[in-house]
Amino acid sequence: MIPFLDLKKINARYSGAFENALNSVLDSGWYILGKNVSAFENEYANYCGTRHCIGVANGLDALILILEGYKQLGIIKDADEVLVPSNTYIASILAISRAGLVPVLVEPSIESYLLDPNLIEAKISSKTKAILPVHLYGQLCDMDKINAIAGKHGLKVIEDSAQSHGAIYNGRRSGNLADASGFSFYPGKNLGALGDAGAVTTDDDALADIIMAMRNYGGVIKYQNLYQGLNSRLDELQAAILRFKLPALDEENNRRKEIASCYLKKIKNPKIILPYCRNMDGHVWHLFVVRTTERDAFQKYLIDNNIQTIIHYPIPPHKQPAYSFWNELNYPVSELIHREVISLPISPVMTDDEVDAVIECLNNYK
């Protein structure tokens, strides 16, 4: 079986370094907000090109903390609206709801599956305070257009960079393309920890100070609480692991690009709609997502031929029980995408033989 993502094989290359990291953390006797967290925050901020990186417990909390930080700064208040793509993973929308704000769904482009800038202004109201573009599948949104619209209307822009570690847009990396950005380091990400982990990046000093406190019960000095905060801290072990993996991120992303290029050039089956790539140099191919009108049969065919796939994501957010008040709404582009997409294997440890086998299998699909 060609696995969709062989995490064991990906992380096996670092096993010696991980053992050293574990022993170092154990020997230090300091397990929360210690030297490894500070070092990773500095290293990842430098990598992204931002002044600040604040390690947090996961990607969802990263987005929540950004929004809560803007509330503390008086820029956003309860019940304000945040524009977000209608075809994103549910976490992007949950963050808005959890922060006491109102998600307003905007359809994506059917070409790129990313937030369509041409549809944004029609959704802006007097209560709109921010836009939350999601860099889905590893490709960056059209940030020049989005930032221009935000500037025109006085809105904040918050990147959801959970799937775009290392992606580049006009010479700048994901995480450095807006007012703030939330990252996830879930194990399956391009830069993945061995458990849940996340971070916020920003150049905003005031926002960074608030998030630094908010992640730690609302204070930076023990037992002194400035805000009604969270317990959302990147732990020392995960930070140490991420520090070992960060230097290899660009190399691993390049391998993903090589595989994606092969898929794009060699898959010729007219039943399969290949992904649109605006810029191969900037795309990091967290997922290689194709579409077909006969997804169930196609997925079964691949399983029968020992190729594992995953559907990202089978149910659009507005059809989820958690948002039942949206269930009768129609977002036809999102519904089409969620009905037809299927993700093929792509990872830095796939062999050329595995890539060729996937291509041959797809081209033989009838």
CSV table of C-alpha atoms in Angstrom, one decimal:
chain,number,residue,atom,x,y,z
A,1,MET,CA,0.0,0.0,0.0
A,2,ILE,CA,1.3,3.5,-0.9
A,3,PRO,CA,0.4,5.5,2.2
A,4,PHE,CA,-1.2,8.9,2.0
A,5,LEU,CA,1.3,10.2,4.5
A,6,ASP,CA,3.9,8.0,6.2
A,7,LEU,CA,4.5,9.9,9.4
A,8,LYS,CA,6.6,7.1,10.8
A,9,LYS,CA,9.0,7.2,7.9
A,10,ILE,CA,9.1,11.1,7.9
A,11,ASN,CA,10.1,11.2,11.6
A,12,ALA,CA,12.4,8.2,11.6
A,13,ARG,CA,15.1,10.3,10.0
A,14,TYR,CA,15.1,12.5,13.1
A,15,SER,CA,14.9,9.7,15.7
A,16,GLY,CA,18.4,10.3,17.1
A,17,ALA,CA,17.9,14.1,17.3
A,18,PHE,CA,14.5,13.5,19.0
A,19,GLU,CA,16.1,11.3,21.6
A,20,ASN,CA,18.7,14.0,22.3
A,21,ALA,CA,15.9,16.5,22.5
A,22,LEU,CA,13.9,14.4,25.0
A,23,ASN,CA,17.0,13.8,27.1
A,24,SER,CA,17.9,17.5,27.0
A,25,VAL,CA,14.4,18.5,28.1
A,26,LEU,CA,14.3,15.8,30.8
A,27,ASP,CA,17.7,16.8,32.1
A,28,SER,CA,16.8,20.5,32.3
A,29,GLY,CA,13.9,19.9,34.6
A,30,TRP,CA,12.0,22.7,32.8
A,31,TYR,CA,9.1,21.6,30.7
A,32,ILE,CA,6.9,24.6,30.0
A,33,LEU,CA,8.0,28.0,28.4
A,34,GLY,CA,11.7,27.4,28.7
A,35,LYS,CA,14.8,27.8,26.5
A,36,ASN,CA,13.6,25.7,23.6
A,37,VAL,CA,10.3,27.6,23.3
A,38,SER,CA,12.2,30.9,23.3
A,39,ALA,CA,14.7,29.6,20.8
A,40,PHE,CA,12.1,28.2,18.4
A,41,GLU,CA,10.1,31.4,18.6
A,42,ASN,CA,13.2,33.4,17.5
A,43,GLU,CA,14.1,30.9,14.8
A,44,TYR,CA,10.7,30.7,13.3
A,45,ALA,CA,10.2,34.5,13.4
A,46,ASN,CA,13.5,34.8,11.5
A,47,TYR,CA,12.4,32.1,9.1
A,48,CYS,CA,9.1,33.8,8.4
A,49,GLY,CA,10.6,37.3,8.4
A,50,THR,CA,8.5,38.7,11.3
A,51,ARG,CA,9.5,40.5,14.5
A,52,HIS,CA,7.5,38.1,16.7
A,53,CYS,CA,6.6,34.4,17.0
A,54,ILE,CA,4.6,33.3,20.0
A,55,GLY,CA,4.3,29.5,20.5
A,56,VAL,CA,0.9,28.2,21.5
A,57,ALA,CA,-0.8,24.9,22.0
A,58,ASN,CA,-2.3,24.4,18.5
A,59,GLY,CA,-3.4,26.2,15.4
A,60,LEU,CA,-7.0,26.8,16.5
A,61,ASP,CA,-5.8,28.6,19.6
A,62,ALA,CA,-3.4,30.7,17.5
A,63,LEU,CA,-6.3,32.1,15.6
A,64,ILE,CA,-8.5,32.6,18.7
A,65,LEU,CA,-5.7,34.4,20.5
A,66,ILE,CA,-5.1,36.8,17.5
A,67,LEU,CA,-8.8,37.7,17.5
A,68,GLU,CA,-8.9,38.0,21.3
A,69,GLY,CA,-5.8,40.1,21.2
A,70,TYR,CA,-7.5,42.6,18.8
A,71,LYS,CA,-10.5,42.7,21.2
A,72,GLN,CA,-8.2,43.6,24.0
A,73,LEU,CA,-6.7,46.4,21.9
A,74,GLY,CA,-10.2,47.7,21.2
A,75,ILE,CA,-9.9,47.1,17.4
A,76,ILE,CA,-12.6,44.4,17.4
A,77,LYS,CA,-15.5,43.9,19.8
A,78,ASP,CA,-18.0,41.1,20.5
A,79,ALA,CA,-20.4,40.3,17.6
A,80,ASP,CA,-18.2,42.0,15.0
A,81,GLU,CA,-17.9,40.2,11.7
A,82,VAL,CA,-14.9,38.4,10.2
A,83,LEU,CA,-14.9,37.3,6.5
A,84,VAL,CA,-13.7,33.7,6.0
A,85,PRO,CA,-13.7,31.3,3.0
A,86,SER,CA,-16.7,29.0,2.9
A,87,ASN,CA,-14.7,25.9,1.9
A,88,THR,CA,-12.1,26.0,4.7
A,89,TYR,CA,-11.5,23.4,7.4
A,90,ILE,CA,-13.9,24.1,10.3
A,91,ALA,CA,-11.1,25.3,12.6
A,92,SER,CA,-10.9,28.6,10.7
A,93,ILE,CA,-14.5,29.3,11.4
A,94,LEU,CA,-14.5,27.9,15.0
A,95,ALA,CA,-11.8,30.4,15.9
A,96,ILE,CA,-14.1,33.3,14.9
A,97,SER,CA,-17.1,31.8,16.8
A,98,ARG,CA,-15.0,31.0,19.9
A,99,ALA,CA,-13.7,34.6,20.0
A,100,GLY,CA,-17.4,35.8,20.2
A,101,LEU,CA,-17.4,37.1,16.7
A,102,VAL,CA,-19.5,36.4,13.6
A,103,PRO,CA,-18.1,34.4,10.7
A,104,VAL,CA,-19.3,35.6,7.3
A,105,LEU,CA,-18.7,33.0,4.6
A,106,VAL,CA,-17.2,34.1,1.2
A,107,GLU,CA,-17.1,31.6,-1.7
A,108,PRO,CA,-13.7,30.5,-3.1
A,109,SER,CA,-12.5,30.6,-6.7
A,110,ILE,CA,-13.3,27.3,-8.4
A,111,GLU,CA,-9.9,27.5,-10.1
A,112,SER,CA,-7.7,27.8,-7.1
A,113,TYR,CA,-10.1,26.8,-4.2
A,114,LEU,CA,-8.8,29.9,-2.4
A,115,LEU,CA,-10.8,32.9,-1.1
A,116,ASP,CA,-12.0,34.8,-4.2
A,117,PRO,CA,-11.0,38.5,-3.7
A,118,ASN,CA,-13.6,39.5,-6.3
A,119,LEU,CA,-16.4,38.5,-3.9
A,120,ILE,CA,-15.1,40.1,-0.7
A,121,GLU,CA,-16.4,43.6,-1.0
A,122,ALA,CA,-20.0,42.5,-1.5
A,123,LYS,CA,-19.8,40.8,2.0
A,124,ILE,CA,-18.4,43.8,3.9
A,125,SER,CA,-20.8,45.5,6.2
A,126,SER,CA,-20.5,48.2,8.9
A,127,LYS,CA,-19.7,45.4,11.4
A,128,THR,CA,-16.9,43.8,9.4
A,129,LYS,CA,-13.6,44.2,11.1
A,130,ALA,CA,-11.3,41.6,9.6
A,131,ILE,CA,-10.6,39.2,6.7
A,132,LEU,CA,-9.3,35.7,7.5
A,133,PRO,CA,-7.8,34.2,4.2
A,134,VAL,CA,-6.9,30.5,4.4
A,135,HIS,CA,-3.8,29.4,2.4
A,136,LEU,CA,-5.5,26.1,1.6
A,137,TYR,CA,-3.5,23.0,0.5
A,138,GLY,CA,-0.2,25.0,0.6
A,139,GLN,CA,-1.0,27.7,-2.0
A,140,LEU,CA,-1.1,31.3,-0.9
A,141,CYS,CA,-4.1,33.5,-1.4
A,142,ASP,CA,-3.9,36.6,-3.6
A,143,MET,CA,-2.7,38.7,-0.7
A,144,ASP,CA,-2.0,41.9,-2.7
A,145,LYS,CA,-5.7,42.1,-3.7
A,146,ILE,CA,-6.9,41.1,-0.2
A,147,ASN,CA,-4.7,43.6,1.6
A,148,ALA,CA,-5.7,46.3,-0.8
A,149,ILE,CA,-9.4,45.7,-0.1
A,150,ALA,CA,-8.6,45.6,3.7
A,151,GLY,CA,-6.7,48.8,3.5
A,152,LYS,CA,-9.6,50.5,1.6
A,153,HIS,CA,-12.1,49.5,4.3
A,154,GLY,CA,-9.9,49.7,7.4
A,155,LEU,CA,-9.9,46.0,8.1
A,156,LYS,CA,-7.4,43.7,9.7
A,157,VAL,CA,-6.1,40.7,7.8
A,158,ILE,CA,-5.3,37.5,9.6
A,159,GLU,CA,-3.6,34.6,7.7
A,160,ASP,CA,-4.6,31.1,8.4
A,161,SER,CA,-1.2,29.6,7.6
A,162,ALA,CA,-1.9,26.1,9.0
A,163,GLN,CA,-1.2,24.5,5.6
A,164,SER,CA,1.4,26.8,4.2
A,165,HIS,CA,4.7,26.6,6.2
A,166,GLY,CA,7.4,28.1,4.0
A,167,ALA,CA,5.2,29.2,1.1
A,168,ILE,CA,6.4,32.4,-0.6
A,169,TYR,CA,4.4,35.2,-2.2
A,170,ASN,CA,6.3,38.0,-3.9
A,171,GLY,CA,9.5,37.2,-2.0
A,172,ARG,CA,7.8,37.0,1.5
A,173,ARG,CA,6.9,33.9,3.4
A,174,SER,CA,3.5,32.8,4.7
A,175,GLY,CA,3.1,34.3,8.2
A,176,ASN,CA,4.5,37.6,7.0
A,177,LEU,CA,1.8,38.7,4.5
A,178,ALA,CA,-0.8,40.3,6.8
A,179,ASP,CA,-1.3,41.8,10.2
A,180,ALA,CA,-0.9,38.5,12.0
A,181,SER,CA,-0.9,34.8,11.1
A,182,GLY,CA,-1.8,31.6,12.9
A,183,PHE,CA,0.1,28.3,12.3
A,184,SER,CA,-0.6,24.7,13.2
A,185,PHE,CA,2.3,22.2,13.8
A,186,TYR,CA,0.0,19.2,13.9
A,187,PRO,CA,2.0,16.1,13.0
A,188,GLY,CA,0.7,15.9,9.4
A,189,LYS,CA,1.7,19.5,8.5
A,190,ASN,CA,4.7,20.3,6.4
A,191,LEU,CA,6.4,21.4,9.6
A,192,GLY,CA,4.9,18.9,12.1
A,193,ALA,CA,5.5,18.3,15.8
A,194,LEU,CA,4.9,14.9,17.5
A,195,GLY,CA,1.6,16.2,19.0
A,196,ASP,CA,-0.4,19.4,18.9
A,197,ALA,CA,1.5,22.6,18.6
A,198,GLY,CA,1.0,26.1,17.1
A,199,ALA,CA,2.2,29.6,16.8
A,200,VAL,CA,1.3,33.2,16.0
A,201,THR,CA,3.5,35.4,13.9
A,202,THR,CA,3.2,39.2,13.7
A,203,ASP,CA,5.1,42.5,13.4
A,204,ASP,CA,2.6,44.2,15.8
A,205,ASP,CA,4.4,44.7,19.1
A,206,ALA,CA,1.2,45.5,21.1
A,207,LEU,CA,-0.6,42.4,19.7
A,208,ALA,CA,2.4,40.2,20.4
A,209,ASP,CA,2.6,41.4,24.0
A,210,ILE,CA,-1.1,40.6,24.6
A,211,ILE,CA,-0.9,37.2,23.0
A,212,MET,CA,2.2,36.4,25.1
A,213,ALA,CA,0.2,37.0,28.2
A,214,MET,CA,-3.1,35.6,27.0
A,215,ARG,CA,-1.6,32.2,26.2
A,216,ASN,CA,-0.4,31.9,29.8
A,217,TYR,CA,-3.6,32.5,31.8
A,218,GLY,CA,-3.5,36.2,30.9
A,219,GLY,CA,-0.2,37.1,32.5
A,220,VAL,CA,3.6,37.2,32.0
A,221,ILE,CA,4.4,37.2,35.7
A,222,LYS,CA,3.2,34.2,37.7
A,223,TYR,CA,0.0,34.8,39.7
A,224,GLN,CA,-0.5,38.3,38.1
A,225,ASN,CA,-3.3,38.1,35.5
A,226,LEU,CA,-3.7,41.1,33.2
A,227,TYR,CA,-6.4,39.4,31.0
A,228,GLN,CA,-8.9,36.5,31.2
A,229,GLY,CA,-6.5,34.3,29.3
A,230,LEU,CA,-6.1,30.7,28.2
A,231,ASN,CA,-3.7,27.8,29.0
A,232,SER,CA,-2.3,27.5,25.5
A,233,ARG,CA,1.4,27.1,25.6
A,234,LEU,CA,3.8,25.4,23.3
A,235,ASP,CA,5.7,22.9,25.5
A,236,GLU,CA,9.4,22.5,25.6
A,237,LEU,CA,9.6,19.0,24.1
A,238,GLN,CA,7.5,20.0,21.0
A,239,ALA,CA,9.5,23.2,20.6
A,240,ALA,CA,12.8,21.1,20.7
A,241,ILE,CA,11.4,18.8,18.1
A,242,LEU,CA,10.3,21.6,15.8
A,243,ARG,CA,13.8,23.2,16.2
A,244,PHE,CA,15.4,20.0,14.8
A,245,LYS,CA,12.9,19.8,11.9
A,246,LEU,CA,12.8,23.5,10.8
A,247,PRO,CA,16.2,23.5,9.0
A,248,ALA,CA,15.0,20.7,6.7
A,249,LEU,CA,11.6,22.4,5.9
A,250,ASP,CA,12.7,24.0,2.6
A,251,GLU,CA,14.3,20.8,1.4
A,252,GLU,CA,11.2,18.8,2.2
A,253,ASN,CA,9.0,21.4,0.6
A,254,ASN,CA,11.2,21.1,-2.5
A,255,ARG,CA,10.6,17.4,-2.6
A,256,ARG,CA,6.8,18.0,-2.5
A,257,LYS,CA,7.2,20.4,-5.4
A,258,GLU,CA,9.1,17.7,-7.4
A,259,ILE,CA,6.3,15.2,-6.8
A,260,ALA,CA,3.6,17.8,-7.6
A,261,SER,CA,5.4,18.7,-10.9
A,262,CYS,CA,5.4,15.0,-11.9
A,263,TYR,CA,1.8,14.7,-11.2
A,264,LEU,CA,0.9,17.8,-13.1
A,265,LYS,CA,2.9,16.8,-16.1
A,266,LYS,CA,2.2,13.1,-16.3
A,267,ILE,CA,-1.4,12.6,-15.1
A,268,LYS,CA,-3.4,12.8,-18.4
A,269,ASN,CA,-6.8,11.2,-17.4
A,270,PRO,CA,-9.6,13.5,-18.6
A,271,LYS,CA,-11.8,12.3,-15.8
A,272,ILE,CA,-9.5,13.9,-13.2
A,273,ILE,CA,-9.3,17.7,-12.7
A,274,LEU,CA,-5.8,18.6,-11.6
A,275,PRO,CA,-5.1,21.5,-9.2
A,276,TYR,CA,-4.3,24.9,-10.5
A,277,CYS,CA,-0.9,26.2,-9.5
A,278,ARG,CA,-0.3,30.0,-9.8
A,279,ASN,CA,3.4,29.8,-8.9
A,280,MET,CA,5.3,26.5,-8.4
A,281,ASP,CA,8.1,28.3,-6.6
A,282,GLY,CA,5.8,29.7,-3.9
A,283,HIS,CA,3.5,26.6,-3.5
A,284,VAL,CA,4.5,24.1,-0.8
A,285,TRP,CA,1.9,21.4,-1.7
A,286,HIS,CA,0.7,20.4,1.8
A,287,LEU,CA,-1.9,18.5,-0.2
A,288,PHE,CA,-2.3,17.5,-3.8
A,289,VAL,CA,-6.0,17.7,-4.3
A,290,VAL,CA,-7.7,16.6,-7.5
A,291,ARG,CA,-11.4,16.5,-8.4
A,292,THR,CA,-13.6,14.0,-10.1
A,293,THR,CA,-17.4,13.7,-10.5
A,294,GLU,CA,-17.2,10.0,-9.5
A,295,ARG,CA,-15.2,10.3,-6.3
A,296,ASP,CA,-16.5,7.2,-4.4
A,297,ALA,CA,-15.8,4.9,-7.4
A,298,PHE,CA,-12.4,6.6,-7.9
A,299,GLN,CA,-11.4,6.2,-4.3
A,300,LYS,CA,-12.4,2.6,-4.3
A,301,TYR,CA,-10.4,2.0,-7.4
A,302,LEU,CA,-7.3,3.5,-5.8
A,303,ILE,CA,-7.7,1.5,-2.6
A,304,ASP,CA,-8.1,-1.7,-4.7
A,305,ASN,CA,-4.8,-0.7,-6.3
A,306,ASN,CA,-3.0,-0.1,-3.0
A,307,ILE,CA,-3.1,3.7,-3.0
A,308,GLN,CA,-4.4,5.4,0.1
A,309,THR,CA,-6.2,8.7,-0.3
A,310,ILE,CA,-8.0,11.1,2.1
A,311,ILE,CA,-10.9,13.5,1.4
A,312,HIS,CA,-10.2,17.1,2.6
A,313,TYR,CA,-13.0,17.8,3.4
A,314,PRO,CA,-16.2,15.8,2.8
A,315,ILE,CA,-18.7,18.2,4.4
A,316,PRO,CA,-18.6,22.0,3.9
A,317,PRO,CA,-18.8,24.1,7.1
A,318,HIS,CA,-22.2,25.5,6.3
A,319,LYS,CA,-23.6,21.9,6.2
A,320,GLN,CA,-22.2,20.9,9.6
A,321,PRO,CA,-24.5,20.2,12.6
A,322,ALA,CA,-22.3,22.6,14.6
A,323,TYR,CA,-23.6,25.4,12.3
A,324,SER,CA,-27.2,24.2,11.9
A,325,PHE,CA,-28.5,27.7,11.3
A,326,TRP,CA,-26.5,27.8,8.0
A,327,ASN,CA,-27.7,24.3,6.8
A,328,GLU,CA,-30.3,25.7,4.4
A,329,LEU,CA,-27.9,28.2,2.8
A,330,ASN,CA,-26.4,27.6,-0.6
A,331,TYR,CA,-22.7,28.0,-1.4
A,332,PRO,CA,-22.6,26.2,-4.7
A,333,VAL,CA,-18.9,26.5,-5.4
A,334,SER,CA,-18.0,25.2,-2.0
A,335,GLU,CA,-20.5,22.4,-2.2
A,336,LEU,CA,-19.0,21.3,-5.6
A,337,ILE,CA,-15.5,21.4,-4.2
A,338,HIS,CA,-16.4,19.4,-1.1
A,339,ARG,CA,-18.4,16.9,-3.2
A,340,GLU,CA,-15.6,16.2,-5.7
A,341,VAL,CA,-12.1,16.6,-4.1
A,342,ILE,CA,-9.8,13.8,-3.1
A,343,SER,CA,-6.2,14.1,-1.9
A,344,LEU,CA,-3.5,12.0,-3.4
A,345,PRO,CA,-0.3,10.8,-1.6
A,346,ILE,CA,2.4,13.4,-1.4
A,347,SER,CA,5.2,13.7,1.1
A,348,PRO,CA,8.9,14.3,1.3
A,349,VAL,CA,9.6,10.5,1.8
A,350,MET,CA,7.7,9.2,-1.3
A,351,THR,CA,10.0,7.4,-3.6
A,352,ASP,CA,10.1,7.9,-7.4
A,353,ASP,CA,8.7,4.4,-7.9
A,354,GLU,CA,5.7,5.3,-5.7
A,355,VAL,CA,5.1,8.5,-7.6
A,356,ASP,CA,5.2,6.7,-10.9
A,357,ALA,CA,2.8,4.0,-9.6
A,358,VAL,CA,0.3,6.6,-8.5
A,359,ILE,CA,0.5,8.3,-12.0
A,360,GLU,CA,0.2,5.0,-13.8
A,361,CYS,CA,-2.8,4.0,-11.7
A,362,LEU,CA,-4.6,7.3,-12.3
A,363,ASN,CA,-4.0,7.2,-16.0
A,364,ASN,CA,-5.4,3.7,-16.2
A,365,TYR,CA,-8.6,4.7,-14.4
A,366,LYS,CA,-11.6,4.2,-16.8
